[in-house]
Structures are given as structure tokens and as C-alpha cells.
Tab-separated table of C-alpha atoms and ligand atoms in Angstrom:
chain	number	residue	atom	x	y	z
S	1	UNK	CA	145.494	98.005	77.794
S	2	UNK	CA	143.282	94.961	78.151
S	3	UNK	CA	142.054	96.226	81.501
S	4	UNK	CA	141.187	99.587	80.036
S	5	UNK	CA	139.132	97.917	77.332
S	6	UNK	CA	137.332	95.823	79.961
S	7	UNK	CA	136.568	99.001	81.997
S	8	UNK	CA	135.327	100.780	78.874
S	9	UNK	CA	133.165	97.809	77.947
S	10	UNK	CA	131.576	97.894	81.440
S	11	UNK	CA	130.833	101.556	80.958
S	12	UNK	CA	129.544	101.274	77.423
S	13	UNK	CA	127.414	98.131	77.360
S	14	UNK	CA	123.928	98.022	78.891
S	15	UNK	CA	124.043	94.925	81.057
S	16	UNK	CA	121.184	93.468	83.059
S	17	UNK	CA	122.466	91.632	86.036
S	18	UNK	CA	120.778	88.689	87.758
S	19	UNK	CA	119.938	89.972	91.238
S	20	UNK	CA	121.294	86.839	92.937
S	21	UNK	CA	124.742	87.289	91.310
S	22	UNK	CA	125.057	90.537	93.268
S	23	UNK	CA	122.903	89.984	96.323
S	24	UNK	CA	124.526	89.671	99.746
S	25	UNK	CA	122.940	87.560	102.523
S	26	UNK	CA	121.043	90.548	104.008
S	27	UNK	CA	119.397	91.339	100.640
S	28	UNK	CA	118.477	87.672	100.114
S	29	UNK	CA	116.828	87.646	103.534
S	30	UNK	CA	114.924	90.821	102.724
S	31	UNK	CA	113.751	89.336	99.458
S	32	UNK	CA	112.487	86.092	101.050
S	33	UNK	CA	110.925	87.839	104.072
S	34	UNK	CA	109.036	90.238	101.844
S	35	UNK	CA	107.684	87.327	99.826
S	36	UNK	CA	106.047	85.853	102.942
S	37	UNK	CA	104.070	89.052	103.502
S	38	UNK	CA	103.216	89.182	99.820
S	39	UNK	CA	101.844	85.586	99.750
S	40	UNK	CA	99.727	86.340	102.809
S	41	UNK	CA	98.191	89.271	100.973
S	42	UNK	CA	97.544	87.183	97.863
S	43	UNK	CA	95.750	84.594	99.996
S	44	UNK	CA	93.566	87.142	101.732
S	45	UNK	CA	92.863	89.319	98.708
S	46	UNK	CA	91.561	87.403	95.690
S	47	UNK	CA	89.028	89.947	94.446
S	48	UNK	CA	88.991	93.739	94.111
S	49	UNK	CA	86.684	94.048	97.110
S	50	UNK	CA	88.913	91.832	99.284
S	51	UNK	CA	91.968	93.702	98.100
S	52	UNK	CA	90.455	97.039	99.212
S	53	UNK	CA	89.558	95.497	102.526
S	54	UNK	CA	93.072	94.194	103.107
S	55	UNK	CA	94.687	97.399	101.955
S	56	UNK	CA	92.548	99.480	104.328
S	57	UNK	CA	93.351	97.129	107.208
S	58	UNK	CA	97.124	97.339	106.536
S	59	UNK	CA	96.941	101.098	106.010
S	60	UNK	CA	95.081	101.703	109.295
S	61	UNK	CA	97.651	99.553	111.094
S	62	UNK	CA	100.333	101.774	109.594
S	63	UNK	CA	98.685	104.977	110.853
S	64	UNK	CA	96.551	105.986	107.885
S	65	UNK	CA	93.218	107.586	108.652
S	66	UNK	CA	90.025	107.863	106.610
S	67	UNK	CA	90.020	111.167	104.717
S	68	UNK	CA	86.440	111.713	105.726
S	69	UNK	CA	87.404	111.839	109.395
S	70	UNK	CA	90.193	114.402	108.957
S	71	UNK	CA	89.375	117.927	110.011
S	72	UNK	CA	92.604	119.294	108.575
S	73	UNK	CA	95.812	117.943	107.057
S	74	UNK	CA	99.494	118.824	107.278
S	75	UNK	CA	102.729	117.463	105.773
S	76	UNK	CA	103.453	113.945	106.983
S	77	UNK	CA	99.765	113.055	107.412
S	78	UNK	CA	98.595	109.748	105.997
S	79	UNK	CA	95.074	109.346	104.672
S	80	UNK	CA	93.043	107.047	102.522
S	81	UNK	CA	89.841	107.172	100.517
S	82	UNK	CA	87.786	104.341	99.043
S	83	UNK	CA	85.438	104.254	96.097
S	84	UNK	CA	82.469	101.866	96.120
S	85	UNK	CA	84.482	99.213	98.004
S	86	UNK	CA	86.501	98.539	94.805
S	87	UNK	CA	89.148	101.329	94.721
S	88	UNK	CA	91.429	102.597	97.399
S	89	UNK	CA	93.497	105.712	97.173
S	90	UNK	CA	96.200	106.445	99.807
S	91	UNK	CA	98.117	109.640	100.353
S	92	UNK	CA	101.148	110.708	102.386
S	93	UNK	CA	101.152	114.474	102.426
S	94	UNK	CA	104.416	115.976	101.246
S	95	UNK	CA	106.386	119.050	102.389
S	96	UNK	CA	105.754	120.858	99.092
S	97	UNK	CA	102.395	122.314	98.196
S	98	UNK	CA	100.205	119.642	96.529
S	99	UNK	CA	99.935	121.860	93.428
S	100	UNK	CA	103.638	121.186	92.843
S	101	UNK	CA	102.509	117.679	91.913
S	102	UNK	CA	101.957	114.224	93.394
S	103	UNK	CA	104.029	111.061	92.892
S	104	UNK	CA	101.403	108.495	91.989
S	105	UNK	CA	101.766	104.773	91.731
S	106	UNK	CA	98.643	103.113	90.216
S	107	UNK	CA	97.968	99.375	90.157
S	108	UNK	CA	94.868	97.311	89.504
S	109	UNK	CA	93.253	94.794	91.837
S	110	UNK	CA	90.888	93.044	89.383
S	111	UNK	CA	92.088	89.820	87.749
S	112	UNK	CA	90.733	87.481	85.094
S	113	UNK	CA	88.129	85.081	86.512
S	114	UNK	CA	84.703	83.560	85.984
S	115	UNK	CA	81.796	85.784	87.133
S	116	UNK	CA	78.446	84.203	87.942
S	117	UNK	CA	75.738	85.293	85.578
S	118	UNK	CA	72.792	87.269	87.064
S	119	UNK	CA	70.601	84.132	86.846
S	120	UNK	CA	73.103	81.326	87.254
S	121	UNK	CA	71.512	78.251	88.832
S	122	UNK	CA	70.375	75.380	86.634
S	123	UNK	CA	70.134	71.654	86.523
S	124	UNK	CA	71.115	69.233	83.758
S	125	UNK	CA	71.592	65.476	83.590
S	126	UNK	CA	70.957	65.228	87.341
S	127	UNK	CA	73.670	67.771	88.267
S	128	UNK	CA	73.293	71.266	89.658
S	129	UNK	CA	75.400	73.981	87.941
S	130	UNK	CA	76.084	77.688	87.942
S	131	UNK	CA	76.412	79.622	84.711
S	132	UNK	CA	79.359	81.997	84.397
S	133	UNK	CA	80.570	84.789	82.137
S	134	UNK	CA	84.310	85.082	82.015
S	135	UNK	CA	85.974	88.394	82.989
S	136	UNK	CA	89.137	89.604	81.270
S	137	UNK	CA	91.396	87.819	78.814
S	138	UNK	CA	91.489	84.123	79.716
S	139	UNK	CA	92.502	80.993	77.842
S	140	UNK	CA	89.266	79.180	78.592
S	141	UNK	CA	90.762	75.720	78.566
S	142	UNK	CA	92.953	76.654	81.587
S	143	UNK	CA	89.864	77.071	83.774
S	144	UNK	CA	88.486	73.548	83.467
S	145	UNK	CA	89.148	70.660	85.842
S	146	UNK	CA	90.731	72.808	88.621
S	147	UNK	CA	89.203	73.591	92.024
S	148	UNK	CA	87.522	76.946	92.087
S	149	UNK	CA	86.293	79.074	95.046
S	150	UNK	CA	83.454	81.551	95.038
S	151	UNK	CA	83.979	85.062	96.408
S	152	UNK	CA	81.745	88.111	96.439
S	153	UNK	CA	78.615	89.776	97.696
S	154	UNK	CA	74.899	89.296	97.376
S	155	UNK	CA	72.449	92.082	98.191
S	156	UNK	CA	69.117	90.600	99.363
S	157	UNK	CA	65.789	92.079	98.516
S	158	UNK	CA	65.719	93.899	101.905
S	159	UNK	CA	69.102	95.495	101.141
S	160	UNK	CA	71.111	93.249	103.465
S	161	UNK	CA	74.607	92.505	102.233
S	162	UNK	CA	75.790	88.920	102.330
S	163	UNK	CA	79.534	88.271	101.843
S	164	UNK	CA	80.516	84.897	100.464
S	165	UNK	CA	83.831	83.170	100.521
S	166	UNK	CA	83.445	79.425	99.767
S	167	UNK	CA	86.316	77.152	98.935
S	168	UNK	CA	89.424	78.653	100.525
S	169	UNK	CA	89.461	76.665	103.762
S	170	UNK	CA	90.567	73.028	103.523
S	171	UNK	CA	87.196	71.956	104.965
S	172	UNK	CA	85.196	74.070	102.413
S	173	UNK	CA	83.676	72.518	99.328
S	174	UNK	CA	84.954	73.853	95.996
S	175	UNK	CA	83.476	74.237	92.504
S	176	UNK	CA	84.722	73.001	89.159
S	177	UNK	CA	84.207	73.316	85.443
S	178	UNK	CA	84.239	69.784	84.041
S	179	UNK	CA	86.150	68.952	80.894
S	180	UNK	CA	85.859	66.232	78.292
S	181	UNK	CA	87.758	62.984	78.750
S	182	UNK	CA	90.586	62.517	76.167
S	183	UNK	CA	88.987	59.255	75.030
S	184	UNK	CA	86.005	61.191	73.621
S	185	UNK	CA	87.753	64.447	72.753
S	186	UNK	CA	88.665	63.647	69.085
S	187	UNK	CA	86.646	66.546	67.777
S	188	UNK	CA	87.470	68.891	70.625
S	189	UNK	CA	91.250	68.591	70.382
S	190	UNK	CA	91.191	69.355	66.671
S	191	UNK	CA	89.748	72.817	67.342
S	192	UNK	CA	91.966	75.845	67.763
S	193	UNK	CA	92.638	76.287	71.484
S	194	UNK	CA	90.467	79.370	71.776
S	195	UNK	CA	87.506	77.413	70.514
S	196	UNK	CA	88.123	74.146	72.327
S	197	UNK	CA	86.075	75.302	75.342
S	198	UNK	CA	83.118	77.486	74.601
S	199	UNK	CA	82.237	80.312	76.967
S	200	UNK	CA	78.738	78.852	77.567
S	201	UNK	CA	80.321	75.606	78.744
S	202	UNK	CA	82.151	77.306	81.624
S	203	UNK	CA	79.504	76.096	84.106
S	204	UNK	CA	80.435	75.489	87.698
S	205	UNK	CA	79.521	72.127	89.176
S	206	UNK	CA	77.624	72.937	92.334
S	207	UNK	CA	75.735	69.844	93.577
S	208	UNK	CA	74.053	66.531	92.743
S	209	UNK	CA	71.568	65.550	95.487
S	210	UNK	CA	67.898	65.780	94.461
S	211	UNK	CA	65.120	66.611	96.860
S	212	UNK	CA	62.792	63.664	97.679
S	213	UNK	CA	59.626	65.187	96.311
S	214	UNK	CA	57.955	64.068	93.130
S	215	UNK	CA	56.209	67.405	92.682
S	216	UNK	CA	59.434	69.465	92.500
S	217	UNK	CA	60.446	69.834	88.828
S	218	UNK	CA	64.176	70.582	89.192
S	219	UNK	CA	65.171	68.514	92.197
S	220	UNK	CA	68.892	69.171	92.374
S	221	UNK	CA	68.482	72.870	91.648
S	222	UNK	CA	65.972	72.940	94.453
S	223	UNK	CA	68.509	71.434	96.867
S	224	UNK	CA	71.074	74.077	95.928
S	225	UNK	CA	68.579	76.942	96.351
S	226	UNK	CA	67.445	75.465	99.663
S	227	UNK	CA	71.038	75.310	100.914
S	228	UNK	CA	71.679	78.923	99.875
S	229	UNK	CA	68.509	80.065	101.520
S	230	UNK	CA	69.034	78.191	104.770
S	231	UNK	CA	72.719	79.230	105.013
S	232	UNK	CA	72.723	82.804	103.655
S	233	UNK	CA	68.968	83.762	103.199
S	234	UNK	CA	69.685	84.010	99.441
S	235	UNK	CA	66.857	83.336	96.962
S	236	UNK	CA	67.313	82.830	93.268
S	237	UNK	CA	66.201	86.340	92.430
S	238	UNK	CA	68.883	87.739	94.724
S	239	UNK	CA	71.597	86.725	92.248
S	240	UNK	CA	70.377	89.716	90.183
S	241	UNK	CA	71.976	91.977	92.756
S	242	UNK	CA	75.108	89.947	93.352
S	243	UNK	CA	78.725	90.041	92.320
S	244	UNK	CA	80.127	86.569	92.691
S	245	UNK	CA	83.492	85.602	91.257
S	246	UNK	CA	84.869	82.111	90.776
S	247	UNK	CA	88.676	82.120	91.216
S	248	UNK	CA	91.211	79.301	91.577
S	249	UNK	CA	90.953	77.892	95.097
S	250	UNK	CA	93.975	77.588	97.357
S	251	UNK	CA	96.944	79.515	98.563
S	252	UNK	CA	100.021	81.064	96.950
S	253	UNK	CA	102.945	78.648	96.903
S	254	UNK	CA	106.726	78.711	96.623
S	255	UNK	CA	107.823	77.346	93.226
S	256	UNK	CA	111.142	75.683	92.583
S	257	UNK	CA	113.561	73.705	94.809
S	258	UNK	CA	115.249	77.014	95.760
S	259	UNK	CA	111.861	78.539	96.598
S	260	UNK	CA	112.869	81.601	94.504
S	261	UNK	CA	109.460	82.001	92.750
S	262	UNK	CA	105.893	82.614	93.817
S	263	UNK	CA	103.028	80.768	92.145
S	264	UNK	CA	99.542	82.106	92.668
S	265	UNK	CA	96.350	83.260	91.085
S	266	UNK	CA	95.863	86.980	90.576
S	267	UNK	CA	99.503	88.203	90.594
S	268	UNK	CA	98.450	90.399	87.629
S	269	UNK	CA	98.199	92.844	89.138
S	270	UNK	CA	98.208	92.213	92.890
S	271	UNK	CA	101.996	91.958	92.758
S	272	UNK	CA	102.184	95.630	91.810
S	273	UNK	CA	99.224	96.504	94.058
S	274	UNK	CA	100.866	94.938	97.080
S	275	UNK	CA	104.367	96.327	96.419
S	276	UNK	CA	102.903	99.826	95.787
S	277	UNK	CA	100.822	99.583	98.939
S	278	UNK	CA	103.779	98.445	101.037
S	279	UNK	CA	105.894	101.203	99.525
S	280	UNK	CA	103.534	103.934	100.612
S	281	UNK	CA	102.951	102.286	104.033
S	282	UNK	CA	106.757	101.994	104.657
S	283	UNK	CA	108.014	105.230	103.123
S	284	UNK	CA	109.596	108.128	104.994
S	285	UNK	CA	108.009	111.587	104.948
S	286	UNK	CA	108.131	112.825	101.381
S	287	UNK	CA	108.870	116.123	99.586
S	288	UNK	CA	106.069	115.605	97.086
S	289	UNK	CA	102.743	114.178	98.177
S	290	UNK	CA	102.767	110.451	97.551
S	291	UNK	CA	99.642	108.750	96.180
S	292	UNK	CA	98.882	105.090	95.623
S	293	UNK	CA	95.704	104.143	93.797
S	294	UNK	CA	94.427	100.569	93.475
S	295	UNK	CA	91.753	100.370	90.830
S	296	UNK	CA	89.278	97.924	89.382
S	297	UNK	CA	88.255	97.048	85.783
S	298	UNK	CA	91.713	97.270	84.210
S	299	UNK	CA	91.262	93.823	82.657
S	300	UNK	CA	88.143	94.993	80.837
S	301	UNK	CA	89.394	98.401	79.736
S	302	UNK	CA	89.342	100.592	82.857
S	303	UNK	CA	85.804	101.823	82.197
S	304	UNK	CA	83.051	102.363	84.728
S	305	UNK	CA	82.751	104.107	88.031
S	306	UNK	CA	85.433	101.943	89.572
S	307	UNK	CA	87.887	101.746	86.651
S	308	UNK	CA	90.755	104.274	86.353
S	309	UNK	CA	88.749	106.257	83.703
S	310	UNK	CA	86.209	107.149	86.407
S	311	UNK	CA	86.261	110.703	87.836
S	312	UNK	CA	87.132	109.277	91.258
S	313	UNK	CA	90.840	110.054	91.107
S	314	UNK	CA	90.430	113.581	89.808
S	315	UNK	CA	87.686	114.454	92.340
S	316	UNK	CA	89.809	112.998	95.110
S	317	UNK	CA	92.696	115.316	94.091
S	318	UNK	CA	90.325	118.271	94.206
S	319	UNK	CA	89.038	117.254	97.636
S	320	UNK	CA	92.469	116.780	99.028
S	321	UNK	CA	93.684	120.139	97.604
S	322	UNK	CA	90.678	121.911	99.090
S	323	UNK	CA	91.389	120.436	102.503
S	324	UNK	CA	95.098	121.365	102.277
S	325	UNK	CA	94.819	124.825	100.649
S	326	UNK	CA	91.301	125.905	101.457
S	327	UNK	CA	90.261	125.846	97.795
S	328	UNK	CA	91.074	124.224	94.497
S	329	UNK	CA	90.500	126.178	91.316
S	330	UNK	CA	90.615	124.634	87.838
S	331	UNK	CA	93.995	126.339	87.440
S	332	UNK	CA	95.217	124.718	90.670
S	333	UNK	CA	94.096	121.294	89.456
S	334	UNK	CA	95.735	121.795	86.108
S	335	UNK	CA	98.916	122.825	87.769
S	336	UNK	CA	98.796	119.815	90.071
S	337	UNK	CA	98.324	117.466	87.150
S	338	UNK	CA	101.043	118.870	84.892
S	339	UNK	CA	103.499	118.724	87.755
S	340	UNK	CA	102.574	115.135	88.719
S	341	UNK	CA	104.394	111.921	87.924
S	342	UNK	CA	103.038	108.400	87.758
S	343	UNK	CA	104.423	104.942	87.687
S	344	UNK	CA	101.697	102.773	86.137
S	345	UNK	CA	102.297	99.709	88.208
S	346	UNK	CA	101.371	96.741	86.140
S	347	UNK	CA	103.015	93.461	85.229
S	348	UNK	CA	105.150	92.808	82.262
S	349	UNK	CA	105.878	89.565	80.445
S	350	UNK	CA	108.946	87.528	81.430
S	351	UNK	CA	110.818	85.584	78.763
S	352	UNK	CA	109.546	82.027	78.965
S	353	UNK	CA	112.001	79.274	78.023
S	354	UNK	CA	109.112	77.289	76.557
S	355	UNK	CA	108.065	80.188	74.350
S	356	UNK	CA	111.115	82.318	73.654
S	357	UNK	CA	109.873	82.898	70.092
S	358	UNK	CA	107.300	85.555	71.152
S	359	UNK	CA	109.864	87.765	72.889
S	360	UNK	CA	112.581	89.890	71.367
S	361	UNK	CA	115.512	88.996	73.663
S	362	UNK	CA	117.226	92.396	73.598
S	363	UNK	CA	114.108	94.231	74.814
S	364	UNK	CA	112.366	91.734	77.093
S	365	UNK	CA	112.221	91.222	80.803
S	366	UNK	CA	113.871	88.231	82.432
S	367	UNK	CA	113.094	86.598	85.747
S	368	UNK	CA	115.400	87.787	88.597
S	369	UNK	CA	116.757	90.806	86.715
S	370	UNK	CA	114.683	93.370	88.509
S	371	UNK	CA	111.645	95.604	88.085
S	372	UNK	CA	110.584	95.800	84.426
S	373	UNK	CA	110.184	99.219	82.848
S	374	UNK	CA	107.997	99.415	79.738
S	375	UNK	CA	108.358	102.717	77.844
S	376	UNK	CA	105.315	101.771	75.825
S	377	UNK	CA	102.782	98.948	75.641
S	378	UNK	CA	100.061	98.705	73.031
S	379	UNK	CA	100.033	96.724	69.835
S	380	UNK	CA	101.070	96.953	66.186
S	381	UNK	CA	102.528	100.441	65.535
S	382	UNK	CA	102.411	101.355	69.209
S	383	UNK	CA	98.614	101.560	68.963
S	384	UNK	CA	96.899	102.234	72.288
S	385	UNK	CA	99.886	103.404	74.326
S	386	UNK	CA	100.895	106.712	75.897
S	387	UNK	CA	104.615	106.014	75.242
S	388	UNK	CA	106.499	107.622	78.203
S	389	UNK	CA	108.629	110.695	77.573
S	390	UNK	CA	112.400	110.202	77.506
S	391	UNK	CA	112.765	113.104	79.992
S	392	UNK	CA	110.732	111.172	82.505
S	393	UNK	CA	112.545	107.888	81.968
S	394	UNK	CA	115.783	109.721	82.560
S	395	UNK	CA	114.556	110.917	85.938
S	396	UNK	CA	113.252	107.509	86.926
S	397	UNK	CA	116.178	105.406	85.995
S	398	UNK	CA	118.444	107.833	87.906
S	399	UNK	CA	116.341	107.426	90.998
S	400	UNK	CA	116.350	103.679	90.707
S	401	UNK	CA	120.086	103.456	90.145
S	402	UNK	CA	120.792	105.774	93.071
S	403	UNK	CA	118.671	103.544	95.357
S	404	UNK	CA	120.080	100.174	94.440
S	405	UNK	CA	117.016	99.150	92.471
S	406	UNK	CA	117.692	96.440	89.858
S	407	UNK	CA	115.688	97.403	86.784
S	408	UNK	CA	115.425	96.244	83.186
S	409	UNK	CA	113.781	97.659	80.060
S	410	UNK	CA	111.052	95.512	78.534
S	411	UNK	CA	108.503	95.300	75.780
S	412	UNK	CA	105.276	93.313	75.748
S	413	UNK	CA	106.592	90.692	73.325
S	414	UNK	CA	107.729	90.882	69.728
S	415	UNK	CA	106.464	93.699	67.527
S	416	UNK	CA	103.992	91.552	65.601
S	417	UNK	CA	103.237	88.997	68.327
S	418	UNK	CA	100.230	90.758	69.849
S	419	UNK	CA	100.249	93.282	72.668
S	420	UNK	CA	98.260	94.755	75.458
S	421	UNK	CA	97.729	97.855	77.557
S	422	UNK	CA	97.574	99.147	81.113
S	423	UNK	CA	96.119	102.162	82.862
S	424	UNK	CA	99.154	104.222	81.771
S	425	UNK	CA	97.421	105.823	78.798
S	426	UNK	CA	94.464	106.976	80.920
S	427	UNK	CA	96.672	108.493	83.555
S	428	UNK	CA	98.839	110.136	80.881
S	429	UNK	CA	95.690	111.564	79.238
S	430	UNK	CA	95.187	113.622	82.432
S	431	UNK	CA	98.483	115.389	81.529
S	432	UNK	CA	100.540	113.411	84.043
S	433	UNK	CA	104.028	112.045	83.137
S	434	UNK	CA	103.445	108.323	83.203
S	435	UNK	CA	105.673	105.267	82.834
S	436	UNK	CA	104.796	101.578	82.989
S	437	UNK	CA	106.889	99.869	85.628
S	438	UNK	CA	106.107	96.499	87.302
S	439	UNK	CA	107.040	92.940	87.885
S	440	UNK	CA	107.659	90.457	85.034
S	441	UNK	CA	105.300	87.450	85.111
S	442	UNK	CA	105.299	83.957	83.587
S	443	UNK	CA	101.944	82.427	82.611
S	444	UNK	CA	100.199	85.797	82.855
S	445	UNK	CA	96.414	85.543	83.190
S	446	UNK	CA	96.622	81.790	83.904
S	447	UNK	CA	95.004	80.385	87.046
S	448	UNK	CA	98.566	80.002	88.486
S	449	UNK	CA	100.892	82.881	87.597
S	450	UNK	CA	104.604	82.964	88.428
S	451	UNK	CA	106.752	85.803	89.656
S	452	UNK	CA	110.296	86.005	91.078
S	453	UNK	CA	110.639	86.917	94.748
S	454	UNK	CA	113.707	89.035	93.884
S	455	UNK	CA	111.779	90.929	91.191
S	456	UNK	CA	108.835	91.440	93.587
S	457	UNK	CA	111.179	92.915	96.153
S	458	UNK	CA	112.848	95.191	93.585
S	459	UNK	CA	109.380	96.400	92.471
S	460	UNK	CA	108.704	97.394	96.088
S	461	UNK	CA	112.034	99.178	96.267
S	462	UNK	CA	111.388	100.899	92.982
S	463	UNK	CA	108.031	102.324	94.132
S	464	UNK	CA	109.425	103.278	97.512
S	465	UNK	CA	112.358	105.198	95.955
S	466	UNK	CA	109.981	106.929	93.581
S	467	UNK	CA	107.754	108.069	96.459
S	468	UNK	CA	110.806	109.289	98.403
S	469	UNK	CA	112.176	111.223	95.390
S	470	UNK	CA	113.501	114.682	96.250
O	1	MN	MN1	97.670	93.979	84.560
O	2	MN	MN1	96.153	91.649	82.826
């Protein structure tokens, strides 16, 4: 009798298992091996442009070809397209006609950071500094007094493109936003945290040696401009046509004595970008055409020519359909879209033992319990979310369970605690079944975000099983 009750309990109660309570040695090895590749990607891809570059490199090594160079396409073929160096879209052509739908996984490769202003260089109190404008949702106080590197491109007046990456090698100099000493911070520490550091104080320290010339007005600024000109041919006006991003300097690290966690900048959303990328690179030939898109501008609302709301994705589908079928009518496109499915691959929040009060324990993701599925994001009364259809969730959880994917349901915090969004709603607006599904993160948007290696691996397995769905 007692046994029967136990059995029935097992069947009836929704239990989320810790992956390590069930993992054998082989799975543990897979988890830890995968994390090494993941960290290498994080170190090489700190910006959207670098992420695209790395993705294309890995894709080409895995047999993907540029769509532009393909005369014709057949099932099993692997192709990629890029958009303005900031999006990459990869396809593996399926057995079924593309109008029967694609299986799309969409992640973003932009992360919160400090962008240089278009006219950034100035001098004050004998120091040379660079003005910044923060990008995405940051807690500004987290970005002071840590080493920062500078990544990006500058287009010179003659059109030449200069690529910068300063601060990642141990021998490189780094930059830093200075902060007030506690001894003199009486007024500062009384302010609410969001006001403690003002946006206009997020200036990067960039030098201190003045030129020895009485006639030059701003002597330290001159030295900085001279260095930039001699090293990169950059003049002050060239910053107008530049995109330079200050991000935390240094590599991804193992966190914890058991090395079970990854600590790094930019895991929102490079964790889903990398796992989605690896899933499409490693997958076997699919029934439905598999698509993986890595987009920019999610952190600022997905607008612009490189955000998900751009026409890039839709026109790519039309181009691909034309190449496969000879033509693509509006009816073909509509059919393709309504038949398509998408996992919106973005991070979720993991319950933090320091701040359990913002999470509702029954509906929150926990570290080491698998890929986090979010039926809806948004805020207040589900404002700003597409809210995935139950029919689609039913399909997805079946696929995950059949493929040994540990998964857990999650919400983005307590009902009244705040909220957020992903690209899901914009994909769903195209009439594509869409579900948020990604890795749970601690310290999201901080300069050093934490994920679980086991969850990262399960996210990869989730996307791979989705692509390989029959
Ligand atoms: Mn995100
Ligand atoms: Mn984010």
C-alpha cells in the first residue's frame, strides 16, 4: 500500500531534479567539456560584432557555406547569412519543403555595456578621460572601479575600418571608471542606488601624461589623441563614425570549489547564443529546416536594422525559399510562418539565496535544474509578452523529456517585483509559435554573471533536440 502511494506520488507531483543527483560520470564529463568550449567563446566574443565573427568561423569549420555563394540548395545543406556584421542566421535545410515551417532558435548577442560617445575624449584635473553612454539596463554602481577593455570599430575619414580590442591581453592597458572613496562618500551612499552614480560620471580613465608644450591647451588630451593617431591613424573626428564598447576586461572563470559554475561578462545572452549555435552545428540532418538567428539590440528593445524587429529575418526566409523552390509568393511566406516554431533563446533568472524574496519559489528557475522554460515574460498583468500557447508547450516538453533534457518552468520573478522581455513577442508577432527557453542566470546584467555548467549543457541539448524534432 505504502509503495503504491509512493509510486502515485511520483506520477502526480511535478518534481524538478538537480541534474547532479541523476547524472552519471559520462554526463558529468560532457557537461564540463562543453563548458570549456563555452568559456572560449565568451572570451573571444564580447560584442555583437565579435560574436558574429566567431559564429561564422565555427560555422565554416562545421561545413556551413555563405548563402551568397550557393548556386542551389538541397536537404542537408548548411548555409549562413550575415546582416551588417551584427546578425548571423544559420540554416540546415530539412527534408520537408521549407513552407512546412522552420524550427527557429533565436538568441541575442548584445549585452549591457558602456558605449563611447561620438565625441568622447576630454581632459579634467590633469587626467584624460573618455565619455560614455551606457547601453542596456545596468546598475551603474557595478561599473565603477573594475578593469574595462575597449572593443569595436572606427571608420576613418577615408573609409578605412580600424578594429580595436584593447585590454584583453595581460600586457594590454585597461580602462576604469573611478569611484568615490568611502571616507568622502557620506552624501553619495545616502542616495538610492540608481542615483548613486550618475550616467555622466561614467567616464573612462584613459591617460595622465601631458605633452611638453606650453602652447597646447589640453596637454593630456593631446597625448591621448597623438597615441591614437600614431597607433591607429584615428583622429578625434573619427569617433563620430565609430562604435566602441567598454566591457569588463578579462576571461570567463570557473566559480566555486567544485568548478560547477561559470562566471563571465555577457552571458545574457551569449549563453543561449553559443548553445543555439553549437546545437545547429552539431545536429543531424533534420526533417524541418533548422534556423538559428543571433541578433543585436535586444537589450534596447530589438529595434533598428540589426534588432530582431528588422526585416532581415523575413527577407532571409524569402530568399531561402526562392532558392529552394524557385519562387516565394506571399502565400508561401505566410504558410512558412504559420507552420514555423521558435524557441526564443534568452536567459531567465535563477533563484538567488541572497534575494529569495523577489522570486516565487514554485515558479522560479533554480541553478542545476535544467533549461528554464518561460511561458510568458513581461511585467504587471503580463504586459509586453506573447505568452506561449499551451499546445506548443505540450509539444516542446514532450521533445525535451524524450531526449533526456532536464527542464524547469520559470517566471521572471514575483508578479509585482518588476519584469522584462525578450525577442519572443516580436517573433510571435510574425505568426510563429514561440516559447522562451534558456539558461537561468545569477547576477544578470552585472559585469560578472553566473550560470551553471549543467544548465548550459541542458540548454544545448534542449535546442539540439528541438532542431532534430520529427
Ligand atoms: Mn537577454
Ligand atoms: Mn538582458
